[in-house]
Amino acid sequence: GYDYENNVKIFPNPASNEVILLVSGTSDNVYVQLLNSIGQAVLEKSFQAGNKFIFDISDLPLGVYYFAVEINGKVSRTKLVKS
């Protein structure tokens, strides 16, 4: 299966203004949601893999969020701290 741990990178973490998401190792479409601590989507994007995507989180309240990255029907969650 797809190796999320080595192919999906999110940095910086913790972040305050911008978060960069790098997705490699697949040519499938990627669907990303940034979820708040109660599971509500505060940002969402869909794109082709193999690229770098920048998310502006400067307007979001401080706290813990989760990136839900869906590739080929499988979802991986990564914790993000907004500080």
CSV table of C-alpha atoms in Angstrom, one decimal:
chain,number,residue,atom,x,y,z
A,1,GLY,CA,0.0,0.0,0.0
A,2,TYR,CA,0.9,3.7,-0.1
A,3,ASP,CA,3.6,4.7,2.4
A,4,TYR,CA,2.1,7.8,4.1
A,5,GLU,CA,4.8,8.0,6.7
A,6,ASN,CA,7.6,8.5,4.2
A,7,ASN,CA,5.7,10.2,1.4
A,8,VAL,CA,3.5,12.8,3.1
A,9,LYS,CA,5.4,15.6,4.8
A,10,ILE,CA,3.9,18.5,6.7
A,11,PHE,CA,6.2,21.3,8.0
A,12,PRO,CA,6.8,23.4,10.0
A,13,ASN,CA,5.0,21.8,12.9
A,14,PRO,CA,4.2,23.6,15.1
A,15,ALA,CA,3.3,26.4,12.7
A,16,SER,CA,1.9,29.9,13.0
A,17,ASN,CA,1.3,31.3,9.5
A,18,GLU,CA,1.9,28.8,6.7
A,19,VAL,CA,2.0,25.1,6.6
A,20,ILE,CA,3.7,23.3,3.6
A,21,LEU,CA,2.4,19.9,2.5
A,22,LEU,CA,4.5,17.7,0.3
A,23,VAL,CA,3.1,14.6,-1.3
A,24,SER,CA,5.2,12.2,-3.3
A,25,GLY,CA,5.2,8.6,-4.4
A,26,THR,CA,1.8,8.6,-6.1
A,27,SER,CA,0.2,10.1,-9.2
A,28,ASP,CA,-3.3,9.8,-7.8
A,29,ASN,CA,-5.4,12.8,-6.8
A,30,VAL,CA,-5.0,14.0,-3.2
A,31,TYR,CA,-7.8,15.3,-1.1
A,32,VAL,CA,-6.8,17.2,2.1
A,33,GLN,CA,-8.9,18.5,4.9
A,34,LEU,CA,-7.6,20.4,7.9
A,35,LEU,CA,-9.7,19.4,10.9
A,36,ASN,CA,-10.1,21.2,14.2
A,37,SER,CA,-10.0,19.4,17.5
A,38,ILE,CA,-13.7,18.5,17.2
A,39,GLY,CA,-13.4,17.2,13.7
A,40,GLN,CA,-14.8,20.1,11.7
A,41,ALA,CA,-13.1,20.9,8.4
A,42,VAL,CA,-11.6,24.4,8.5
A,43,LEU,CA,-9.7,24.1,5.2
A,44,GLU,CA,-9.9,21.7,2.3
A,45,LYS,CA,-8.1,21.3,-1.0
A,46,SER,CA,-7.9,18.7,-3.8
A,47,PHE,CA,-4.9,18.5,-6.1
A,48,GLN,CA,-2.6,16.2,-8.1
A,49,ALA,CA,0.1,14.6,-6.1
A,50,GLY,CA,3.8,15.3,-6.6
A,51,ASN,CA,3.5,18.9,-5.7
A,52,LYS,CA,4.0,21.3,-2.8
A,53,PHE,CA,1.0,22.9,-1.4
A,54,ILE,CA,0.9,25.9,1.0
A,55,PHE,CA,-1.9,26.3,3.5
A,56,ASP,CA,-2.5,29.7,5.1
A,57,ILE,CA,-3.4,29.1,8.8
A,58,SER,CA,-2.7,32.6,10.0
A,59,ASP,CA,-6.5,33.3,10.6
A,60,LEU,CA,-7.1,30.0,12.6
A,61,PRO,CA,-7.2,30.0,16.4
A,62,LEU,CA,-4.3,28.6,18.3
A,63,GLY,CA,-4.6,24.9,19.1
A,64,VAL,CA,-4.4,21.3,17.8
A,65,TYR,CA,-5.5,20.4,14.3
A,66,TYR,CA,-5.3,17.3,12.1
A,67,PHE,CA,-4.4,17.0,8.5
A,68,ALA,CA,-6.6,14.3,6.9
A,69,VAL,CA,-4.9,13.3,3.7
A,70,GLU,CA,-6.9,11.0,1.4
A,71,ILE,CA,-5.1,9.2,-1.4
A,72,ASN,CA,-6.8,6.4,-3.4
A,73,GLY,CA,-9.6,6.1,-0.9
A,74,LYS,CA,-7.3,5.7,2.2
A,75,VAL,CA,-7.0,8.5,4.7
A,76,SER,CA,-4.1,9.3,6.9
A,77,ARG,CA,-4.2,11.8,9.8
A,78,THR,CA,-1.3,13.9,11.0
A,79,LYS,CA,-1.4,16.2,14.0
A,80,LEU,CA,-0.6,19.8,13.5
A,81,VAL,CA,-0.1,22.3,16.3
A,82,LYS,CA,-0.9,26.0,15.6
A,83,SER,CA,1.2,28.1,18.0
